[in-house]
């Protein structure tokens, strides 16, 4: 046996409460906005997760529920989501680029009111043709800066031509600058020496079989 | 002139070619993970099968329906740091079980966790009981406490096929995937609120060692190393918390290869606070993997370096991500432990 009950579950009746600070289970009065940026050679995607804390959720919901009927319609969700994405500032090598909303997922009203609902947005933008070498992508997000707290990160690129060489942010993570290198495109899919050798071997073997059957060998 | 190639030779030739294709992939994979191929359950994994079956045998049909899920059920990712009413878990609640059945749950956890890991889980749960009773502090209430933890068994406890033990509630999510003799703890979320409390006259800090060892490491770095390790930005929460399965952020901070041997040992010791929650066999093989990948492992810090401050840190290597994120106060800590190549045992199952 690896483990044994030590300080057991029983005996909590004698727990002494030496706690002074108010305790809360989760984010309360802040609007957490977590951005994750994926860079490919020709495209940039931004995932944005927005989590309003329980104390400010009503004001965020009121922003979304523009007709005030206590329900978030698809049209209201779209309007809010597009507004958030349109508010992002993005540039590549100093040139402005405009991400478009690809997908949005709204939380249940009840979850949002309890401060546990997450608004999930996915946006992307096609990049202008870039030369090989160093580039710089900038993302700025100041949506509800009065109550917002921010996280902004580059994802490990799925595109092998991209190498992230640095990330810089301001203290509050409103702004993220990603330095990256774009490598030359290879012609066709990459094939290892092993695979090429094995391929030649198989083709040769098959050729021998075919020629044998035709009586050529 | 015809060359006769016997059928057997052709078959051998084709087999050799296929091995040739597969060999570099297998070698690369083994080199990266540094683990042996799957073996049937023995030792801890075998004892876990016995303990899980013993627990399941105590249940009524209705209880079993709540505790048992298919291995690939959506329940696998149904975990959170949040209290249960805010985050429905759909599995079997400790509070709905008789004491002997609860004991069977905890006996299973005692097998799959290390002694220290089991104690850490208990300390987190006992902390939640403190939170529950702290009505004057605005944080308490019936949604907290020892009864609000849940157990699920995904798949059939087996010596050969993958299965999983999922245990958690507020501030605790433990996902132990067992594949034959191997087992992994990722993803898991040990957290704490309050981060310090008194129980039976003893001061308890469920994540105290994580905090202390983190501060010790950042303060062991020289100014040049700190300049690389300390991020200019404020990190206020987990980046790869619940619902962020499968995502890999770009690593940042100071590479372990730029640390002295003593500093590297401190980093390994710090990582062990999470890895070592798992039973000794599983943790041992994971620590070997972390050591093998140490040169590619980063340590990043955000916040003041004075012990007792609100500060975030992250350890990130090819097969490990650990984040430690105070929630505005040192008395409320969230952490996460992931393996981008092996969450829910995905890497073990592929092999």
PDB file of C-alpha atoms in Angstrom, chain B residues 114-274:
ATOM      1  CA  UNK B 114       1.254   8.041  -2.769  1.00  0.00           C
ATOM      2  CA  UNK B 115       1.208   8.481   0.986  1.00  0.00           C
ATOM      3  CA  UNK B 116       2.006  12.184   0.516  1.00  0.00           C
ATOM      4  CA  UNK B 117      -0.482  12.529  -2.319  1.00  0.00           C
ATOM      5  CA  UNK B 118      -3.251  10.947  -0.277  1.00  0.00           C
ATOM      6  CA  UNK B 119      -2.476  13.286   2.593  1.00  0.00           C
ATOM      7  CA  UNK B 120      -2.472  16.279   0.250  1.00  0.00           C
ATOM      8  CA  UNK B 121      -5.892  15.303  -1.073  1.00  0.00           C
ATOM      9  CA  UNK B 122      -7.193  14.953   2.497  1.00  0.00           C
ATOM     10  CA  UNK B 123      -5.729  18.316   3.472  1.00  0.00           C
ATOM     11  CA  UNK B 124      -7.445  19.981   0.491  1.00  0.00           C
ATOM     12  CA  UNK B 125     -10.759  18.326   1.378  1.00  0.00           C
ATOM     13  CA  UNK B 126     -10.454  19.189   5.051  1.00  0.00           C
ATOM     14  CA  UNK B 127      -9.734  22.765   4.003  1.00  0.00           C
ATOM     15  CA  UNK B 128     -13.017  22.767   2.136  1.00  0.00           C
ATOM     16  CA  UNK B 129     -14.771  21.625   5.284  1.00  0.00           C
ATOM     17  CA  UNK B 130     -13.207  24.624   7.032  1.00  0.00           C
ATOM     18  CA  UNK B 131     -14.500  26.811   4.231  1.00  0.00           C
ATOM     19  CA  UNK B 132     -17.971  25.317   4.609  1.00  0.00           C
ATOM     20  CA  UNK B 133     -18.106  26.140   8.285  1.00  0.00           C
ATOM     21  CA  UNK B 134     -16.699  29.616   7.935  1.00  0.00           C
ATOM     22  CA  UNK B 135     -20.073  31.302   7.558  1.00  0.00           C
ATOM     23  CA  UNK B 136     -18.780  34.586   8.900  1.00  0.00           C
ATOM     24  CA  UNK B 137     -16.255  34.858   6.120  1.00  0.00           C
ATOM     25  CA  UNK B 138     -18.785  35.020   3.263  1.00  0.00           C
ATOM     26  CA  UNK B 139     -17.264  32.008   1.591  1.00  0.00           C
ATOM     27  CA  UNK B 140     -18.959  29.157   3.365  1.00  0.00           C
ATOM     28  CA  UNK B 141     -22.111  27.223   2.889  1.00  0.00           C
ATOM     29  CA  UNK B 142     -23.537  23.816   2.223  1.00  0.00           C
ATOM     30  CA  UNK B 143     -22.036  23.539  -1.254  1.00  0.00           C
ATOM     31  CA  UNK B 144     -18.620  23.026   0.334  1.00  0.00           C
ATOM     32  CA  UNK B 145     -17.194  20.350   2.587  1.00  0.00           C
ATOM     33  CA  UNK B 146     -16.183  16.729   2.770  1.00  0.00           C
ATOM     34  CA  UNK B 147     -19.474  15.347   1.492  1.00  0.00           C
ATOM     35  CA  UNK B 148     -19.180  17.269  -1.764  1.00  0.00           C
ATOM     36  CA  UNK B 149     -16.503  15.096  -3.376  1.00  0.00           C
ATOM     37  CA  UNK B 150     -17.215  12.635  -6.147  1.00  0.00           C
ATOM     38  CA  UNK B 151     -15.859   9.367  -7.468  1.00  0.00           C
ATOM     39  CA  UNK B 152     -16.141   7.807 -10.925  1.00  0.00           C
ATOM     40  CA  UNK B 153     -14.611   4.721 -12.474  1.00  0.00           C
ATOM     41  CA  UNK B 154     -14.267   4.984 -16.237  1.00  0.00           C
ATOM     42  CA  UNK B 155     -13.862   1.708 -18.071  1.00  0.00           C
ATOM     43  CA  UNK B 156     -13.572  -1.690 -16.439  1.00  0.00           C
ATOM     44  CA  UNK B 157     -10.787  -2.086 -13.876  1.00  0.00           C
ATOM     45  CA  UNK B 158      -8.435  -4.321 -15.794  1.00  0.00           C
ATOM     46  CA  UNK B 159      -4.859  -5.583 -15.947  1.00  0.00           C
ATOM     47  CA  UNK B 160      -4.663  -4.947 -19.670  1.00  0.00           C
ATOM     48  CA  UNK B 161      -7.222  -2.453 -20.962  1.00  0.00           C
ATOM     49  CA  UNK B 162      -7.272   1.268 -20.068  1.00  0.00           C
ATOM     50  CA  UNK B 163      -9.413   2.455 -17.185  1.00  0.00           C
ATOM     51  CA  UNK B 164      -9.531   5.481 -14.982  1.00  0.00           C
ATOM     52  CA  UNK B 165     -10.231   6.664 -11.445  1.00  0.00           C
ATOM     53  CA  UNK B 166     -11.672  10.164 -11.286  1.00  0.00           C
ATOM     54  CA  UNK B 167     -11.975  11.782  -7.880  1.00  0.00           C
ATOM     55  CA  UNK B 168     -12.657  15.367  -6.990  1.00  0.00           C
ATOM     56  CA  UNK B 169     -14.821  18.274  -6.015  1.00  0.00           C
ATOM     57  CA  UNK B 170     -14.128  21.862  -5.063  1.00  0.00           C
ATOM     58  CA  UNK B 171     -10.429  22.611  -5.496  1.00  0.00           C
ATOM     59  CA  UNK B 172      -9.514  19.025  -6.271  1.00  0.00           C
ATOM     60  CA  UNK B 173      -9.555  17.043  -9.495  1.00  0.00           C
ATOM     61  CA  UNK B 174      -7.544  13.832  -9.692  1.00  0.00           C
ATOM     62  CA  UNK B 175      -7.619  11.836 -12.920  1.00  0.00           C
ATOM     63  CA  UNK B 176      -5.635   8.613 -12.674  1.00  0.00           C
ATOM     64  CA  UNK B 177      -5.525   6.637 -15.917  1.00  0.00           C
ATOM     65  CA  UNK B 178      -4.199   3.100 -15.658  1.00  0.00           C
ATOM     66  CA  UNK B 179      -3.000   1.205 -18.717  1.00  0.00           C
ATOM     67  CA  UNK B 180      -1.586  -2.176 -17.854  1.00  0.00           C
ATOM     68  CA  UNK B 181       1.232  -1.661 -15.379  1.00  0.00           C
ATOM     69  CA  UNK B 182       1.568   2.041 -16.178  1.00  0.00           C
ATOM     70  CA  UNK B 183      -0.467   4.885 -14.776  1.00  0.00           C
ATOM     71  CA  UNK B 184      -0.596   8.663 -15.072  1.00  0.00           C
ATOM     72  CA  UNK B 185      -2.109  11.496 -13.047  1.00  0.00           C
ATOM     73  CA  UNK B 186      -2.590  14.061 -15.784  1.00  0.00           C
ATOM     74  CA  UNK B 187      -4.581  16.244 -15.969  1.00  0.00           C
ATOM     75  CA  UNK B 188      -5.062  17.009 -12.285  1.00  0.00           C
ATOM     76  CA  UNK B 189      -5.914  20.106 -10.315  1.00  0.00           C
ATOM     77  CA  UNK B 190      -4.883  20.378  -6.679  1.00  0.00           C
ATOM     78  CA  UNK B 191      -5.942  23.708  -5.181  1.00  0.00           C
ATOM     79  CA  UNK B 192      -6.525  25.160  -1.738  1.00  0.00           C
ATOM     80  CA  UNK B 193      -8.755  27.599   0.068  1.00  0.00           C
ATOM     81  CA  UNK B 194      -7.967  28.379   2.784  1.00  0.00           C
ATOM     82  CA  UNK B 195      -4.308  27.823   2.029  1.00  0.00           C
ATOM     83  CA  UNK B 196      -3.597  27.741   5.770  1.00  0.00           C
ATOM     84  CA  UNK B 197      -5.888  26.445   8.509  1.00  0.00           C
ATOM     85  CA  UNK B 198      -5.683  24.756  11.853  1.00  0.00           C
ATOM     86  CA  UNK B 199      -6.885  21.211  12.427  1.00  0.00           C
ATOM     87  CA  UNK B 200      -6.624  19.426  15.752  1.00  0.00           C
ATOM     88  CA  UNK B 201      -4.203  22.095  16.891  1.00  0.00           C
ATOM     89  CA  UNK B 202      -1.951  21.580  13.907  1.00  0.00           C
ATOM     90  CA  UNK B 203      -1.364  24.193  11.209  1.00  0.00           C
ATOM     91  CA  UNK B 204      -2.144  22.732   7.779  1.00  0.00           C
ATOM     92  CA  UNK B 205      -0.957  24.145   4.451  1.00  0.00           C
ATOM     93  CA  UNK B 206      -2.150  21.768   1.713  1.00  0.00           C
ATOM     94  CA  UNK B 207       0.041  23.441  -0.914  1.00  0.00           C
ATOM     95  CA  UNK B 208       2.613  24.890   1.455  1.00  0.00           C
ATOM     96  CA  UNK B 209       5.568  22.946   0.052  1.00  0.00           C
ATOM     97  CA  UNK B 210       4.677  23.964  -3.494  1.00  0.00           C
ATOM     98  CA  UNK B 211       4.670  27.614  -2.402  1.00  0.00           C
ATOM     99  CA  UNK B 212       7.866  27.388  -0.364  1.00  0.00           C
ATOM    100  CA  UNK B 213       9.845  25.430  -2.937  1.00  0.00           C
ATOM    101  CA  UNK B 214       8.736  27.805  -5.701  1.00  0.00           C
ATOM    102  CA  UNK B 215       9.962  30.839  -3.762  1.00  0.00           C
ATOM    103  CA  UNK B 216      13.155  29.013  -2.816  1.00  0.00           C
ATOM    104  CA  UNK B 217      13.921  28.298  -6.462  1.00  0.00           C
ATOM    105  CA  UNK B 218      13.261  31.814  -7.773  1.00  0.00           C
ATOM    106  CA  UNK B 219      15.458  33.204  -4.988  1.00  0.00           C
ATOM    107  CA  UNK B 220      18.211  30.698  -5.754  1.00  0.00           C
ATOM    108  CA  UNK B 221      18.565  32.168  -9.251  1.00  0.00           C
ATOM    109  CA  UNK B 222      21.078  34.930  -9.893  1.00  0.00           C
ATOM    110  CA  UNK B 223      20.020  38.273 -11.336  1.00  0.00           C
ATOM    111  CA  UNK B 224      20.679  37.225 -14.926  1.00  0.00           C
ATOM    112  CA  UNK B 225      18.686  34.025 -14.510  1.00  0.00           C
ATOM    113  CA  UNK B 226      15.844  35.867 -12.783  1.00  0.00           C
ATOM    114  CA  UNK B 227      15.717  38.339 -15.649  1.00  0.00           C
ATOM    115  CA  UNK B 228      14.907  35.427 -17.951  1.00  0.00           C
ATOM    116  CA  UNK B 229      12.596  33.598 -15.559  1.00  0.00           C
ATOM    117  CA  UNK B 230      10.479  36.534 -14.440  1.00  0.00           C
ATOM    118  CA  UNK B 231       7.802  37.554 -16.937  1.00  0.00           C
ATOM    119  CA  UNK B 232       7.063  41.246 -17.318  1.00  0.00           C
ATOM    120  CA  UNK B 233       3.336  40.625 -17.200  1.00  0.00           C
ATOM    121  CA  UNK B 234       0.945  39.785 -14.379  1.00  0.00           C
ATOM    122  CA  UNK B 235      -0.499  36.250 -14.631  1.00  0.00           C
ATOM    123  CA  UNK B 236      -3.696  36.255 -12.632  1.00  0.00           C
ATOM    124  CA  UNK B 237      -4.983  32.768 -13.316  1.00  0.00           C
ATOM    125  CA  UNK B 238      -4.214  29.361 -14.750  1.00  0.00           C
ATOM    126  CA  UNK B 239      -3.589  29.506 -18.485  1.00  0.00           C
ATOM    127  CA  UNK B 240      -4.276  25.798 -19.027  1.00  0.00           C
ATOM    128  CA  UNK B 241      -6.914  25.193 -16.370  1.00  0.00           C
ATOM    129  CA  UNK B 242     -10.073  23.098 -16.697  1.00  0.00           C
ATOM    130  CA  UNK B 243     -11.514  22.829 -20.245  1.00  0.00           C
ATOM    131  CA  UNK B 244      -8.135  23.553 -21.826  1.00  0.00           C
ATOM    132  CA  UNK B 245      -7.365  19.921 -22.679  1.00  0.00           C
ATOM    133  CA  UNK B 246      -5.034  19.364 -25.604  1.00  0.00           C
ATOM    134  CA  UNK B 247      -3.739  22.913 -25.743  1.00  0.00           C
ATOM    135  CA  UNK B 248      -0.031  23.690 -25.652  1.00  0.00           C
ATOM    136  CA  UNK B 249       1.172  27.226 -25.073  1.00  0.00           C
ATOM    137  CA  UNK B 250       4.558  28.486 -26.169  1.00  0.00           C
ATOM    138  CA  UNK B 251       6.978  27.908 -23.280  1.00  0.00           C
ATOM    139  CA  UNK B 252       8.622  30.919 -21.640  1.00  0.00           C
ATOM    140  CA  UNK B 253      11.082  31.727 -18.911  1.00  0.00           C
ATOM    141  CA  UNK B 254      14.435  30.271 -17.945  1.00  0.00           C
ATOM    142  CA  UNK B 255      15.537  26.978 -19.477  1.00  0.00           C
ATOM    143  CA  UNK B 256      16.710  24.413 -16.957  1.00  0.00           C
ATOM    144  CA  UNK B 257      19.809  23.939 -19.093  1.00  0.00           C
ATOM    145  CA  UNK B 258      20.796  27.444 -17.968  1.00  0.00           C
ATOM    146  CA  UNK B 259      20.537  26.442 -14.293  1.00  0.00           C
ATOM    147  CA  UNK B 260      23.219  25.023 -12.045  1.00  0.00           C
ATOM    148  CA  UNK B 261      22.934  21.399 -10.945  1.00  0.00           C
ATOM    149  CA  UNK B 262      21.666  22.537  -7.542  1.00  0.00           C
ATOM    150  CA  UNK B 263      19.010  24.746  -9.135  1.00  0.00           C
ATOM    151  CA  UNK B 264      17.992  21.911 -11.452  1.00  0.00           C
ATOM    152  CA  UNK B 265      17.521  19.665  -8.441  1.00  0.00           C
ATOM    153  CA  UNK B 266      15.324  22.317  -6.843  1.00  0.00           C
ATOM    154  CA  UNK B 267      13.234  22.443 -10.029  1.00  0.00           C
ATOM    155  CA  UNK B 268      12.892  18.656 -10.078  1.00  0.00           C
ATOM    156  CA  UNK B 269      11.954  18.667  -6.402  1.00  0.00           C
ATOM    157  CA  UNK B 270       9.353  21.351  -7.047  1.00  0.00           C
ATOM    158  CA  UNK B 271       7.823  19.373  -9.943  1.00  0.00           C
ATOM    159  CA  UNK B 272       7.723  16.307  -7.697  1.00  0.00           C
ATOM    160  CA  UNK B 273       5.200  18.070  -5.463  1.00  0.00           C
ATOM    161  CA  UNK B 274       2.652  17.445  -8.255  1.00  0.00           C
TER     162      UNK B 274
END
